[in-house]
Tab-separated table of C-alpha atoms and ligand atoms in Angstrom:
chain	number	residue	atom	x	y	z
W	1	UNK	CA	0.000	0.000	0.000
W	2	UNK	CA	1.449	3.390	-0.938
W	3	UNK	CA	1.817	6.282	1.507
W	4	UNK	CA	-0.557	8.303	-0.649
W	5	UNK	CA	-3.348	5.816	-0.009
W	6	UNK	CA	-2.738	5.886	3.735
W	7	UNK	CA	-2.704	9.690	3.789
W	8	UNK	CA	-5.868	9.865	1.703
W	9	UNK	CA	-7.608	7.445	4.022
W	10	UNK	CA	-6.677	9.348	7.159
W	11	UNK	CA	-7.559	12.771	5.801
W	12	UNK	CA	-10.968	11.934	4.336
W	13	UNK	CA	-13.431	14.448	5.669
W	14	UNK	CA	-16.960	13.637	6.701
W	15	UNK	CA	-20.159	15.489	5.852
W	16	UNK	CA	-23.299	14.859	7.889
W	17	UNK	CA	-26.253	15.494	5.557
W	18	UNK	CA	-29.432	15.858	7.627
W	19	UNK	CA	-32.768	15.459	5.834
W	20	UNK	CA	-35.919	16.715	7.541
W	21	UNK	CA	-38.836	15.680	5.326
W	22	UNK	CA	-41.434	12.927	5.830
W	23	UNK	CA	-41.484	11.901	2.143
W	24	UNK	CA	-38.539	10.205	0.524
W	25	UNK	CA	-39.701	11.361	-2.918
W	26	UNK	CA	-39.879	15.030	-1.878
W	27	UNK	CA	-38.008	17.815	-3.588
W	28	UNK	CA	-36.205	18.304	-0.277
W	29	UNK	CA	-34.929	14.699	-0.372
W	30	UNK	CA	-33.938	15.157	-4.020
W	31	UNK	CA	-31.904	18.287	-3.230
W	32	UNK	CA	-30.267	16.424	-0.332
W	33	UNK	CA	-29.316	13.673	-2.787
W	34	UNK	CA	-27.780	16.211	-5.187
W	35	UNK	CA	-25.831	17.810	-2.347
W	36	UNK	CA	-24.657	14.363	-1.236
W	37	UNK	CA	-23.386	13.583	-4.720
W	38	UNK	CA	-21.541	16.898	-4.929
W	39	UNK	CA	-19.961	16.413	-1.500
W	40	UNK	CA	-18.932	12.868	-2.414
W	41	UNK	CA	-17.377	14.123	-5.650
W	42	UNK	CA	-15.440	16.675	-3.575
W	43	UNK	CA	-13.957	13.793	-1.563
W	44	UNK	CA	-16.220	13.786	1.480
W	45	UNK	CA	-17.490	10.661	3.170
W	46	UNK	CA	-21.216	11.347	3.618
W	47	UNK	CA	-23.196	10.218	6.651
W	48	UNK	CA	-26.850	10.586	5.623
W	49	UNK	CA	-29.172	11.249	8.544
W	50	UNK	CA	-32.826	11.062	7.489
W	51	UNK	CA	-34.555	12.175	10.686
W	52	UNK	CA	-37.975	10.756	9.734
W	53	UNK	CA	-36.615	7.451	8.394
W	54	UNK	CA	-34.598	7.019	11.593
W	55	UNK	CA	-37.683	7.823	13.675
W	56	UNK	CA	-35.977	10.646	15.478
W	57	UNK	CA	-38.223	11.910	18.265
W	58	UNK	CA	-38.007	15.717	18.364
W	59	UNK	CA	-39.750	16.038	21.713
W	60	UNK	CA	-37.515	17.171	24.544
W	61	UNK	CA	-37.203	14.546	27.279
W	62	UNK	CA	-36.321	14.887	30.948
W	63	UNK	CA	-33.143	12.870	30.271
W	64	UNK	CA	-32.032	15.415	27.688
W	65	UNK	CA	-32.671	18.591	29.638
W	66	UNK	CA	-29.421	20.345	30.492
W	67	UNK	CA	-28.143	20.081	34.017
W	68	UNK	CA	-26.708	23.539	34.434
W	69	UNK	CA	-23.249	23.371	35.948
W	70	UNK	CA	-22.730	19.754	34.854
W	71	UNK	CA	-21.089	20.026	31.466
W	72	UNK	CA	-20.137	16.351	31.551
W	73	UNK	CA	-23.718	15.093	31.805
W	74	UNK	CA	-24.458	11.858	29.946
W	75	UNK	CA	-27.612	12.365	27.894
W	76	UNK	CA	-30.074	9.755	26.585
W	77	UNK	CA	-28.583	6.989	24.385
W	78	UNK	CA	-30.402	8.420	21.315
W	79	UNK	CA	-28.945	11.873	21.908
W	80	UNK	CA	-25.474	10.537	22.682
W	81	UNK	CA	-25.445	8.547	19.424
W	82	UNK	CA	-26.411	11.665	17.455
W	83	UNK	CA	-23.675	13.612	19.263
W	84	UNK	CA	-21.126	11.032	18.069
W	85	UNK	CA	-22.285	11.487	14.476
W	86	UNK	CA	-21.951	15.256	14.785
W	87	UNK	CA	-18.478	14.969	16.330
W	88	UNK	CA	-17.375	12.732	13.448
W	89	UNK	CA	-18.449	15.346	10.900
W	90	UNK	CA	-16.324	18.187	9.550
W	91	UNK	CA	-19.298	19.771	7.831
W	92	UNK	CA	-23.035	19.518	8.465
W	93	UNK	CA	-25.624	20.117	5.753
W	94	UNK	CA	-29.238	20.180	6.984
W	95	UNK	CA	-31.739	20.129	4.089
W	96	UNK	CA	-35.292	21.071	5.030
W	97	UNK	CA	-38.563	22.678	3.934
W	98	UNK	CA	-39.088	26.115	5.463
W	99	UNK	CA	-42.114	26.004	7.760
W	100	UNK	CA	-43.386	29.325	9.076
W	101	UNK	CA	-40.093	31.035	8.273
W	102	UNK	CA	-38.291	28.512	10.437
W	103	UNK	CA	-36.862	25.004	10.335
W	104	UNK	CA	-39.498	22.242	10.692
W	105	UNK	CA	-40.173	20.820	14.141
W	106	UNK	CA	-38.210	17.602	13.614
W	107	UNK	CA	-35.053	19.549	12.804
W	108	UNK	CA	-35.676	22.030	15.604
W	109	UNK	CA	-36.113	19.118	18.021
W	110	UNK	CA	-32.856	17.558	16.808
W	111	UNK	CA	-31.072	20.813	17.641
W	112	UNK	CA	-32.904	21.236	20.973
W	113	UNK	CA	-32.149	17.715	22.181
W	114	UNK	CA	-28.770	16.978	20.625
W	115	UNK	CA	-26.945	20.309	20.442
W	116	UNK	CA	-26.932	20.292	24.176
W	117	UNK	CA	-25.172	22.035	27.063
W	118	UNK	CA	-21.582	20.895	27.564
W	119	UNK	CA	-21.528	19.447	24.056
W	120	UNK	CA	-22.536	22.193	21.650
W	121	UNK	CA	-22.272	25.173	23.959
W	122	UNK	CA	-21.310	26.126	27.492
W	123	UNK	CA	-17.553	25.588	27.143
W	124	UNK	CA	-14.846	28.133	26.381
W	125	UNK	CA	-13.953	25.836	23.481
W	126	UNK	CA	-17.189	24.161	22.339
W	127	UNK	CA	-16.863	20.656	20.914
W	128	UNK	CA	-18.296	21.911	17.625
W	129	UNK	CA	-15.671	24.655	17.304
W	130	UNK	CA	-14.216	24.869	13.827
W	131	UNK	CA	-16.910	22.825	12.114
W	132	UNK	CA	-18.793	24.298	9.178
W	133	UNK	CA	-22.482	24.183	8.385
W	134	UNK	CA	-24.603	24.859	5.303
W	135	UNK	CA	-28.344	25.114	5.867
W	136	UNK	CA	-30.325	24.410	2.679
W	137	UNK	CA	-33.948	25.520	3.052
W	138	UNK	CA	-36.663	25.053	0.430
W	139	UNK	CA	-39.593	27.465	0.447
W	140	UNK	CA	-42.903	27.525	-1.354
W	141	UNK	CA	-42.919	31.302	-1.786
W	142	UNK	CA	-42.237	32.531	-5.316
W	143	UNK	CA	-38.660	33.733	-5.791
W	144	UNK	CA	-39.773	37.313	-6.411
W	145	UNK	CA	-42.124	37.496	-3.406
W	146	UNK	CA	-41.033	40.218	-0.962
W	147	UNK	CA	-41.298	37.682	1.879
W	148	UNK	CA	-38.179	35.905	0.593
W	149	UNK	CA	-35.858	38.673	1.811
W	150	UNK	CA	-37.504	38.602	5.224
W	151	UNK	CA	-37.228	34.798	5.257
W	152	UNK	CA	-33.514	34.981	4.446
W	153	UNK	CA	-32.999	37.467	7.278
W	154	UNK	CA	-35.069	35.440	9.751
W	155	UNK	CA	-33.279	32.181	8.939
W	156	UNK	CA	-29.841	33.809	8.984
W	157	UNK	CA	-30.508	35.368	12.372
W	158	UNK	CA	-31.816	32.119	13.880
W	159	UNK	CA	-29.396	29.683	12.301
W	160	UNK	CA	-26.154	31.621	11.792
W	161	UNK	CA	-26.241	34.015	14.736
W	162	UNK	CA	-28.543	32.262	17.190
W	163	UNK	CA	-27.228	28.718	16.812
W	164	UNK	CA	-24.005	28.262	14.816
W	165	UNK	CA	-22.143	31.278	16.197
W	166	UNK	CA	-23.219	30.362	19.717
W	167	UNK	CA	-21.783	26.864	19.191
W	168	UNK	CA	-18.443	28.074	17.823
W	169	UNK	CA	-18.859	27.028	14.202
W	170	UNK	CA	-16.164	28.446	11.915
W	171	UNK	CA	-18.716	29.085	9.179
W	172	UNK	CA	-22.482	28.981	8.798
W	173	UNK	CA	-24.393	29.855	5.620
W	174	UNK	CA	-28.071	29.717	4.741
W	175	UNK	CA	-28.893	28.718	1.151
W	176	UNK	CA	-32.531	29.615	0.606
W	177	UNK	CA	-34.262	27.956	-2.359
W	178	UNK	CA	-37.519	29.789	-2.911
W	179	UNK	CA	-39.991	28.756	-5.598
W	180	UNK	CA	-40.034	25.105	-4.491
W	181	UNK	CA	-43.742	24.550	-5.169
W	182	UNK	CA	-45.186	23.818	-8.611
W	183	UNK	CA	-47.901	26.314	-7.815
W	184	UNK	CA	-45.754	29.042	-6.372
W	185	UNK	CA	-47.245	30.922	-3.501
W	186	UNK	CA	-47.433	34.628	-2.820
W	187	UNK	CA	-49.304	36.901	-0.429
W	188	UNK	CA	-51.388	39.742	-1.782
W	189	UNK	CA	-51.640	43.121	-0.046
W	190	UNK	CA	-54.644	41.908	1.957
W	191	UNK	CA	-52.713	38.890	3.260
W	192	UNK	CA	-54.451	36.293	1.081
W	193	UNK	CA	-52.337	33.347	-0.009
W	194	UNK	CA	-52.461	33.222	-3.796
W	195	UNK	CA	-51.251	30.344	-5.943
W	196	UNK	CA	-49.663	30.893	-9.345
W	197	UNK	CA	-50.715	28.659	-12.234
W	198	UNK	CA	-48.979	25.277	-11.971
W	199	UNK	CA	-45.763	25.177	-13.971
W	200	UNK	CA	-45.868	22.677	-16.814
W	201	UNK	CA	-43.748	21.345	-19.666
W	202	UNK	CA	-40.463	22.992	-20.551
W	203	UNK	CA	-41.135	25.956	-18.249
W	204	UNK	CA	-41.463	23.560	-15.335
W	205	UNK	CA	-38.300	21.720	-16.345
W	206	UNK	CA	-36.335	24.961	-16.653
W	207	UNK	CA	-37.666	26.161	-13.312
W	208	UNK	CA	-36.541	23.058	-11.428
W	209	UNK	CA	-33.242	22.892	-13.297
W	210	UNK	CA	-32.638	26.448	-12.082
W	211	UNK	CA	-33.493	25.481	-8.525
W	212	UNK	CA	-31.097	22.518	-8.699
W	213	UNK	CA	-28.362	24.793	-10.087
W	214	UNK	CA	-28.874	27.232	-7.239
W	215	UNK	CA	-28.666	24.404	-4.701
W	216	UNK	CA	-25.421	23.128	-6.204
W	217	UNK	CA	-23.997	26.665	-6.315
W	218	UNK	CA	-24.658	26.967	-2.599
W	219	UNK	CA	-22.751	23.723	-2.034
W	220	UNK	CA	-19.893	24.772	-4.345
W	221	UNK	CA	-19.557	28.217	-2.728
W	222	UNK	CA	-19.596	26.596	0.692
W	223	UNK	CA	-16.866	24.133	-0.303
W	224	UNK	CA	-14.817	26.867	-1.983
W	225	UNK	CA	-14.958	29.007	1.171
W	226	UNK	CA	-12.988	26.268	2.938
W	227	UNK	CA	-10.113	26.748	0.499
W	228	UNK	CA	-9.731	30.446	1.362
W	229	UNK	CA	-6.927	30.895	3.905
W	230	UNK	CA	-8.218	32.341	7.201
R	301	FMN	C1	-46.487	23.718	7.885
R	301	FMN	C2	-45.943	24.399	6.662
R	301	FMN	C3	-45.461	25.686	6.774
R	301	FMN	C4	-44.932	26.343	5.663
R	301	FMN	N1	-44.420	27.596	5.826
R	301	FMN	C5	-43.867	28.231	4.757
R	301	FMN	C6	-43.313	29.530	4.904
R	301	FMN	O1	-43.294	30.121	5.984
R	301	FMN	N2	-42.810	30.122	3.801
R	301	FMN	C7	-42.788	29.487	2.576
R	301	FMN	O2	-42.304	30.067	1.608
R	301	FMN	N3	-43.291	28.239	2.413
R	301	FMN	C8	-43.829	27.606	3.474
R	301	FMN	N4	-44.326	26.341	3.317
R	301	FMN	C9	-44.171	25.664	2.016
R	301	FMN	C10	-42.948	24.723	2.038
R	301	FMN	O3	-41.778	25.438	2.285
R	301	FMN	C11	-42.850	23.991	0.691
R	301	FMN	O4	-44.044	23.248	0.543
R	301	FMN	C12	-41.669	23.028	0.631
R	301	FMN	O5	-40.466	23.700	0.743
R	301	FMN	C13	-41.667	22.273	-0.694
R	301	FMN	O6	-40.671	21.261	-0.627
R	301	FMN	P1	-41.100	19.715	-0.682
R	301	FMN	O7	-41.757	19.512	-2.037
R	301	FMN	O8	-39.823	18.953	-0.527
R	301	FMN	O9	-42.072	19.515	0.458
R	301	FMN	C14	-44.899	25.687	4.412
R	301	FMN	C15	-45.408	24.391	4.293
R	301	FMN	C16	-45.954	23.751	5.394
R	301	FMN	C17	-46.488	22.352	5.240
């Protein structure tokens, strides 16, 4: 065995791709698959965590509540096993549908239960320090709906500032993919939810090809940012 092979094996980086959608044939799952392929092509070993398929329970439990002052607390076996998967990852890529301008409950519960005190935060050097995260959110709102800017701001504040910065991540980016629905949604001035005509034929194909391109650009930009010297 050559030295090159040994070095390659020991330096392989891991990406934890987290999917938060109940349907395996969803657009969300499809985008997660594209991101997985791109990460694999870039040399990452991908650990795919499908929260629904793995029956992750997002409800907080007594066993997983922080014990303030005890940073060494052992949490529930489910939480501890998720912590090990996070520790093994260099980058984390949650892929999710935007629900009410936020992450869906299953993903929120994963953060609440697993990104816990003494593990993700509460230390001068958090265990997640230096890791990088790319949040890929799909939204039904039409790309040109004014809500999209607000959504980007809301998600960036919650995910980059509220969570990733707090946990010592070296980088956190939100890639927002609006226009995910075939009948794109928009609010009128009176607050009514209006649906555009369903996209069909070549227009539909071009629309989803564009959405896929945007998703892959988010992944590429995220990977390229790692190459920039600090
Ligand atoms: C409970 C719920 C809340 C939603 N909230 C929003 C929202 O705040 N903004 C938005 O643009 N779309 C919203 N949507 C639409 C989803 O973002 C959209 O259906 C999804 O991203 C499409 O991806 P999928 O085909 O993989 O489900 C919501 C959908 C549901 C079911």
